[in-house]
PDB file of C-alpha atoms and ligand atoms in Angstrom:
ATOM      1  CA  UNK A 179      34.013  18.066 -13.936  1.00  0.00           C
ATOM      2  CA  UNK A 180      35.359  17.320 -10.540  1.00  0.00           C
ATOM      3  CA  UNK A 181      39.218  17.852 -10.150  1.00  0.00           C
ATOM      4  CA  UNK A 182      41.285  15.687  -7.578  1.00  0.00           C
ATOM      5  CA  UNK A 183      44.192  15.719  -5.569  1.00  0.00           C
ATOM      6  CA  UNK A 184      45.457  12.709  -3.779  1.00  0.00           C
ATOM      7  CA  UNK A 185      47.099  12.946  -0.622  1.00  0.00           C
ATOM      8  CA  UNK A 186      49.362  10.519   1.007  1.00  0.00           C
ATOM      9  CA  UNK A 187      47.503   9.888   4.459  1.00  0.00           C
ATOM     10  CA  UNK A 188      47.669   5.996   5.506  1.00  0.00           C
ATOM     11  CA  UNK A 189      45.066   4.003   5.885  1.00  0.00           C
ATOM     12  CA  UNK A 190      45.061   4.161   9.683  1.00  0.00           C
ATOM     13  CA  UNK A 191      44.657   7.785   9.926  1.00  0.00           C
ATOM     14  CA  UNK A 192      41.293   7.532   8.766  1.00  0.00           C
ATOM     15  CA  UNK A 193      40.071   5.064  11.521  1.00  0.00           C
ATOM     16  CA  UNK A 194      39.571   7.747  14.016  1.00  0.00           C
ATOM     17  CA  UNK A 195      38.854  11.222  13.196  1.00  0.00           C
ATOM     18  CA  UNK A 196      40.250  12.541  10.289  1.00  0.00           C
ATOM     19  CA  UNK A 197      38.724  15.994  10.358  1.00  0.00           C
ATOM     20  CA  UNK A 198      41.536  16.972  12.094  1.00  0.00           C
ATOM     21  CA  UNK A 199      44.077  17.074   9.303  1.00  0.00           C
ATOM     22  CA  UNK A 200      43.261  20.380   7.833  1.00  0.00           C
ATOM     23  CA  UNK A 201      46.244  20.848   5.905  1.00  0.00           C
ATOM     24  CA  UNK A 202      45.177  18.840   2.917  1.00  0.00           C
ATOM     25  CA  UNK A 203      43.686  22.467   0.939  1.00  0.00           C
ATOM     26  CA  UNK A 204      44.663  22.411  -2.889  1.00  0.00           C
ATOM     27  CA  UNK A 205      47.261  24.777  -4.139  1.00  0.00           C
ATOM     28  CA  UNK A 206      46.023  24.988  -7.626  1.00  0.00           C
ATOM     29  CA  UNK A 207      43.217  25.042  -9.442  1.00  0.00           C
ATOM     30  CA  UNK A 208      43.676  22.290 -12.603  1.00  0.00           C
ATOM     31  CA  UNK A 209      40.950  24.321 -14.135  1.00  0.00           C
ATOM     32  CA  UNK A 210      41.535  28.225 -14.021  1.00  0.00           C
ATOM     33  CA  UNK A 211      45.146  27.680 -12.235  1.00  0.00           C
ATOM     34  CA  UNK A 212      43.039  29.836  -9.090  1.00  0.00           C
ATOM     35  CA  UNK A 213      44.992  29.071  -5.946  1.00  0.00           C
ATOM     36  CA  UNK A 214      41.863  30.391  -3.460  1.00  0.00           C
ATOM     37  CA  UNK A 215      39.589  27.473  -2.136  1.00  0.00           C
ATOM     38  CA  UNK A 216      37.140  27.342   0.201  1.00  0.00           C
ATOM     39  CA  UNK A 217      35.530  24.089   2.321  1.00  0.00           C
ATOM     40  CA  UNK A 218      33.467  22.242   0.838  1.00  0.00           C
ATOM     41  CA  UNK A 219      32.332  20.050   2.871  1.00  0.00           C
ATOM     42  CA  UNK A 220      32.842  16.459   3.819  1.00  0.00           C
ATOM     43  CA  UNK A 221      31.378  13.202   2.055  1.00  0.00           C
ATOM     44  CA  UNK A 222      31.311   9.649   3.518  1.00  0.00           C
ATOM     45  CA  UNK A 223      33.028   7.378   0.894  1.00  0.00           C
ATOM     46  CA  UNK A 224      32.949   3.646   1.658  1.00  0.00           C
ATOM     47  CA  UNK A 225      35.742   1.618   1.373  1.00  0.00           C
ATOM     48  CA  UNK A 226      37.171  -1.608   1.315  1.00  0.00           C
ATOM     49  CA  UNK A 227      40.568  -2.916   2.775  1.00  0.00           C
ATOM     50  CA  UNK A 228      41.614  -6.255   3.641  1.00  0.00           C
ATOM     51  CA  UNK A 229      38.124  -7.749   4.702  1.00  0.00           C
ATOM     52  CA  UNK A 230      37.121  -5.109   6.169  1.00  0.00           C
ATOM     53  CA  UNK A 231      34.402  -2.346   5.648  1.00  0.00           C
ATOM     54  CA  UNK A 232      34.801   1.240   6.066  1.00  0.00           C
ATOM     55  CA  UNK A 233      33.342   4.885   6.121  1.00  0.00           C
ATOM     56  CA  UNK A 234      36.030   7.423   5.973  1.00  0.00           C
ATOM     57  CA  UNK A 235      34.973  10.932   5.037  1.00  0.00           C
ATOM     58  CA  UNK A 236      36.538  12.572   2.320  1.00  0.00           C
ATOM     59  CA  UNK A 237      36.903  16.416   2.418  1.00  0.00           C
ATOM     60  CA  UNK A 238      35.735  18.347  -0.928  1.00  0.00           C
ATOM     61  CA  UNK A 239      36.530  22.248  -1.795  1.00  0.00           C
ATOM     62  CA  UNK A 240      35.725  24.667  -4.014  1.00  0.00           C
ATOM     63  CA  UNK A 241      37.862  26.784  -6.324  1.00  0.00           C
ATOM     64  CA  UNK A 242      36.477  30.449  -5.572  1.00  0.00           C
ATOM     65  CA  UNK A 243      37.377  31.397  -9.030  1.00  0.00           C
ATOM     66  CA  UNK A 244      35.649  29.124 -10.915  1.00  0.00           C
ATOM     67  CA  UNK A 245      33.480  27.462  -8.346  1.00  0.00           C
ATOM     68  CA  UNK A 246      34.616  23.506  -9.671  1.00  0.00           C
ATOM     69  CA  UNK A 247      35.039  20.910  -6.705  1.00  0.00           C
ATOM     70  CA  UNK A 248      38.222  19.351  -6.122  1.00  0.00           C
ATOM     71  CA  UNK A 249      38.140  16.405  -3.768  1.00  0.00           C
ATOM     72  CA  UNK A 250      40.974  15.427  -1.554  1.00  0.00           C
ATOM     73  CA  UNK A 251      41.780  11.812  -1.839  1.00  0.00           C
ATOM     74  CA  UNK A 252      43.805   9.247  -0.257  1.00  0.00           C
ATOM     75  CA  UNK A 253      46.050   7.258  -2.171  1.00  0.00           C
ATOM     76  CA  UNK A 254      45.629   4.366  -0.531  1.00  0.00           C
ATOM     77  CA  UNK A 255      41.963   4.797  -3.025  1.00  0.00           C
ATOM     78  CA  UNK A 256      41.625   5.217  -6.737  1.00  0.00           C
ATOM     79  CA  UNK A 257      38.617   7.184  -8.222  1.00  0.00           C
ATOM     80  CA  UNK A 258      35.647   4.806  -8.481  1.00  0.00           C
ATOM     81  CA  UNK A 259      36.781   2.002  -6.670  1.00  0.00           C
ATOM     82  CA  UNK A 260      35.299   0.892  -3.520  1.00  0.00           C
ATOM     83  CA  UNK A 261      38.491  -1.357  -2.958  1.00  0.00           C
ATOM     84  CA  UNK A 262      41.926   0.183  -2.023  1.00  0.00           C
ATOM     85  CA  UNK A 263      44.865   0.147  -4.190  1.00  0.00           C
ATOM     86  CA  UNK A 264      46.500  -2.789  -1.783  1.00  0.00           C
ATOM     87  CA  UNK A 265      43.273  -4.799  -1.997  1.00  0.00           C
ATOM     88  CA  UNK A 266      43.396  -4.568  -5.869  1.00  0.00           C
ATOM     89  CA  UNK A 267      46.614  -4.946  -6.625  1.00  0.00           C
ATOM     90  CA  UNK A 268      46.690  -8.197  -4.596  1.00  0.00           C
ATOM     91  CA  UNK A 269      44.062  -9.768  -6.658  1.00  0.00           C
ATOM     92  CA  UNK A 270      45.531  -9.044  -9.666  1.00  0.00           C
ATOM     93  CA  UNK A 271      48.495 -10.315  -7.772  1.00  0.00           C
ATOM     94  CA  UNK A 272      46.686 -13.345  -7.011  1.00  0.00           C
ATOM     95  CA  UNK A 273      45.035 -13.986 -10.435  1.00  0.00           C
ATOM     96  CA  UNK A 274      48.176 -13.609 -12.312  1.00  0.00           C
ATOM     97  CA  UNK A 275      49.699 -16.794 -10.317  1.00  0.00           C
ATOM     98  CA  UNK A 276      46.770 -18.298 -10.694  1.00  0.00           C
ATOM     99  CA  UNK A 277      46.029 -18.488  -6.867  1.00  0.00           C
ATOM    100  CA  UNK A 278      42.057 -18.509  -6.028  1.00  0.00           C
ATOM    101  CA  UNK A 279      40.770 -15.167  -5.262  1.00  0.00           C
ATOM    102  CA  UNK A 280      38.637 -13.935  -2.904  1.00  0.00           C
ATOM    103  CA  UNK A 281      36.353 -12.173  -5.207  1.00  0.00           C
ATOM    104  CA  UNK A 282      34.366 -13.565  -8.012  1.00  0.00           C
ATOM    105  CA  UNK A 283      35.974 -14.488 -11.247  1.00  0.00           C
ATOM    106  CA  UNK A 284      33.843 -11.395 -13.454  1.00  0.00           C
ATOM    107  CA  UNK A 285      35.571  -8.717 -10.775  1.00  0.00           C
ATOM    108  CA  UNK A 286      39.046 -10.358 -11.150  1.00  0.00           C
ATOM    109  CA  UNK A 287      39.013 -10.595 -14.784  1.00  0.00           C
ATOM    110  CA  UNK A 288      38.185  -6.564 -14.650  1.00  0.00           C
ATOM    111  CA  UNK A 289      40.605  -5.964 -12.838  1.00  0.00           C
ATOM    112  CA  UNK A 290      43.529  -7.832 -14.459  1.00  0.00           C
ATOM    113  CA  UNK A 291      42.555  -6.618 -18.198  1.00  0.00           C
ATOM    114  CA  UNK A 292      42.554  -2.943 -16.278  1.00  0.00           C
ATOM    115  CA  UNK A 293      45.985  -3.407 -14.686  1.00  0.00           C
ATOM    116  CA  UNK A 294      47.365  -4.285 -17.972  1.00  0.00           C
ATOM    117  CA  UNK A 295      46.520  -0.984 -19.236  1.00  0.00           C
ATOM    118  CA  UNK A 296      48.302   0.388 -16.935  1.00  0.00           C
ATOM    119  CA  UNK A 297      51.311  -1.534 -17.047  1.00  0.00           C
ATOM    120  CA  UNK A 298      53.429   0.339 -19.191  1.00  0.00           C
ATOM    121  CA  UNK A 299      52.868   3.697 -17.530  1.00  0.00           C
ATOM    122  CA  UNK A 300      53.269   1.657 -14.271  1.00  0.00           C
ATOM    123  CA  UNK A 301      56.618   0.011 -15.412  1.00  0.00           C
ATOM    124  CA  UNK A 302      58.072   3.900 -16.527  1.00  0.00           C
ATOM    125  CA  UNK A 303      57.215   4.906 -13.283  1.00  0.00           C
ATOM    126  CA  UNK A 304      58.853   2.487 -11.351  1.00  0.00           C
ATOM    127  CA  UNK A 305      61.953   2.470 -13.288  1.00  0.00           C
ATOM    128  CA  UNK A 306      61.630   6.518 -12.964  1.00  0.00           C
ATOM    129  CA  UNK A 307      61.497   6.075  -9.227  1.00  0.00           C
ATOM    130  CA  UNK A 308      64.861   4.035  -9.535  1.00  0.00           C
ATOM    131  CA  UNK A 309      63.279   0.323  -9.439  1.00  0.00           C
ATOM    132  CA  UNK A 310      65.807  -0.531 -12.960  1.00  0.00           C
ATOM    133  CA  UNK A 311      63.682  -3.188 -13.451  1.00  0.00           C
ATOM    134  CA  UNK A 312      64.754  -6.506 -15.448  1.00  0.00           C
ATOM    135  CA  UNK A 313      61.631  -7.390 -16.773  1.00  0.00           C
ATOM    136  CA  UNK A 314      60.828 -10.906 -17.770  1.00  0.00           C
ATOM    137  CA  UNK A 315      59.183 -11.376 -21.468  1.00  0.00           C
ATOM    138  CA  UNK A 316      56.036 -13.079 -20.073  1.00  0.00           C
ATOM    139  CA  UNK A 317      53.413 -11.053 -19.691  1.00  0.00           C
ATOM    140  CA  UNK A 318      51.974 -11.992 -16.486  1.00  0.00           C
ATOM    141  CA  UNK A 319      55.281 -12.440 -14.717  1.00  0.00           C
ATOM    142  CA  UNK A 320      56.136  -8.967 -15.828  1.00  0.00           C
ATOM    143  CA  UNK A 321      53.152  -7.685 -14.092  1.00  0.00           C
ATOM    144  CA  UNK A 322      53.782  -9.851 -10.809  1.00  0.00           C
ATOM    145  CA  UNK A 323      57.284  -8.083 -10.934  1.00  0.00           C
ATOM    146  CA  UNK A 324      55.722  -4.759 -11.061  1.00  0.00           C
ATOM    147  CA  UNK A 325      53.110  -4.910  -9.091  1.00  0.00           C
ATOM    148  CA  UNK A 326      55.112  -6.742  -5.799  1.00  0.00           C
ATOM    149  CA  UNK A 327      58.239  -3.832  -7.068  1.00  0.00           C
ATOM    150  CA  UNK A 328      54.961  -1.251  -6.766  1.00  0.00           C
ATOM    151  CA  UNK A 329      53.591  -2.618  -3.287  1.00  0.00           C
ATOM    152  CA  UNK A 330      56.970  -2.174  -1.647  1.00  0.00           C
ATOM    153  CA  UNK A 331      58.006   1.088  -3.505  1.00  0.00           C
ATOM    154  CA  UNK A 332      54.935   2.587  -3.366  1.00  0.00           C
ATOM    155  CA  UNK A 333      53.179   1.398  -0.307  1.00  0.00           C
ATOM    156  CA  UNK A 334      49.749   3.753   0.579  1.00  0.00           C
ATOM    157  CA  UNK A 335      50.632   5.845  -2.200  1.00  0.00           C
ATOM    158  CA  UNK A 336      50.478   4.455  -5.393  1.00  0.00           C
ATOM    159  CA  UNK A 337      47.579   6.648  -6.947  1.00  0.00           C
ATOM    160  CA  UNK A 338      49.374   9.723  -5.717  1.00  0.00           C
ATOM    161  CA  UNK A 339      52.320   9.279  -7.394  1.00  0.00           C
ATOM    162  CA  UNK A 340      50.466   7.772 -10.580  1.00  0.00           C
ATOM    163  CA  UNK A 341      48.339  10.609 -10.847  1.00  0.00           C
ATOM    164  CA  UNK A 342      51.804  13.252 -10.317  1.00  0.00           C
ATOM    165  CA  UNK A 343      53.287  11.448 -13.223  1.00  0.00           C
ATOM    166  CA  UNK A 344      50.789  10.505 -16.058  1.00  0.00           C
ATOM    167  CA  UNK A 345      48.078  13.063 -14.939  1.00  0.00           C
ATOM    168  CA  UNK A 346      45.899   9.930 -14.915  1.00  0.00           C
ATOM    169  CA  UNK A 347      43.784   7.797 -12.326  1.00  0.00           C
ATOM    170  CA  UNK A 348      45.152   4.554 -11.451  1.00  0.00           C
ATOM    171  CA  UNK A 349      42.851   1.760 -12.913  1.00  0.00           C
ATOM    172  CA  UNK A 350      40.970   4.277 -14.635  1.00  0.00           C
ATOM    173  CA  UNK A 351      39.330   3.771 -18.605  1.00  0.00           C
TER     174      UNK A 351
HETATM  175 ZN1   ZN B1747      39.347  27.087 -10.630  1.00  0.00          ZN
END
């Protein structure tokens, strides 16, 4: 089991050399509730943002009490997707207005039947964060109004706050 934490670095900081933010350790173990870590090392993670292709390096540590891995990441990213939040939540965007996407039909499909999972727990968490949404009965018009509510509430930091408040991964199974 690897444990996460995201943090809520943009997407810019990563261009150049993000090595230097150091202050990204874990305070808690999710595991054994430890609160010692050690480094753990770095891992390239590849990622892609609007058109673009990217290696950032993602920084990984180790709980010294029970030894599990908790990687530090971004929440501009959610775990297991190569695209970034932004990137996904436009073509869901996209697909829900019925605008051509970018990516093929299969991947958009995936992606809208995963968003509406998450809609619900999306919804709460907007309205938590003060959004008092009026919600329109149609399905995909309520999830235009939360996701473009979402890209301007929660801009870079979506999975952070997702994570904080349902304990699970954004887009996850
Ligand atoms: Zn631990």
């Amino acid at each position: 089991m690897v444990l996460y934490k995201y943090i809520n670095q943009p997407i810019y900081s990563f261009f150049s050399n993000f090595k230097r933010h150091s202050d990204n350790r874990p305070e808690v173990c999710h595991n054994c509730r430890g609160t010692k870590f050690h480094g753990h090392g770095w891992r390239r993670r590849y990622v892609h943002h609007n058109g673009q292709d990217l290696h950032i390096l993602i920084q990984r540590f180790k709980c010294c009490n029970c030894s599990r891995t908790v990687t530090i990441l971004p929440s501009f990213l959610t775990r297991k997707f190569i695209r970034s939040v932004d990137d996904i939540l436009s073509h869901v965007r996209n697909s829900f207005y019925g605008l051509k996407n970018t990516v093929a039909r299969q991947v958009s499909t995936f992606y809208r039947r995963r968003f509406l999972r998450h809609l619900s727990p999306l919804i709460m968490l907007l309205n938590f964060h003060g959004a008092h949404l009026s919600l329109p009965e149609k399905e995909n018009e309520k999830a235009i109004k939360a996701i473009e509510t979402a890209q301007v509430q929660f801009p870079n930091s979506l999975s952070e706050s997702f994570f904080r408040n349902t304990n699970k991964h954004f887009m996850a199974y």
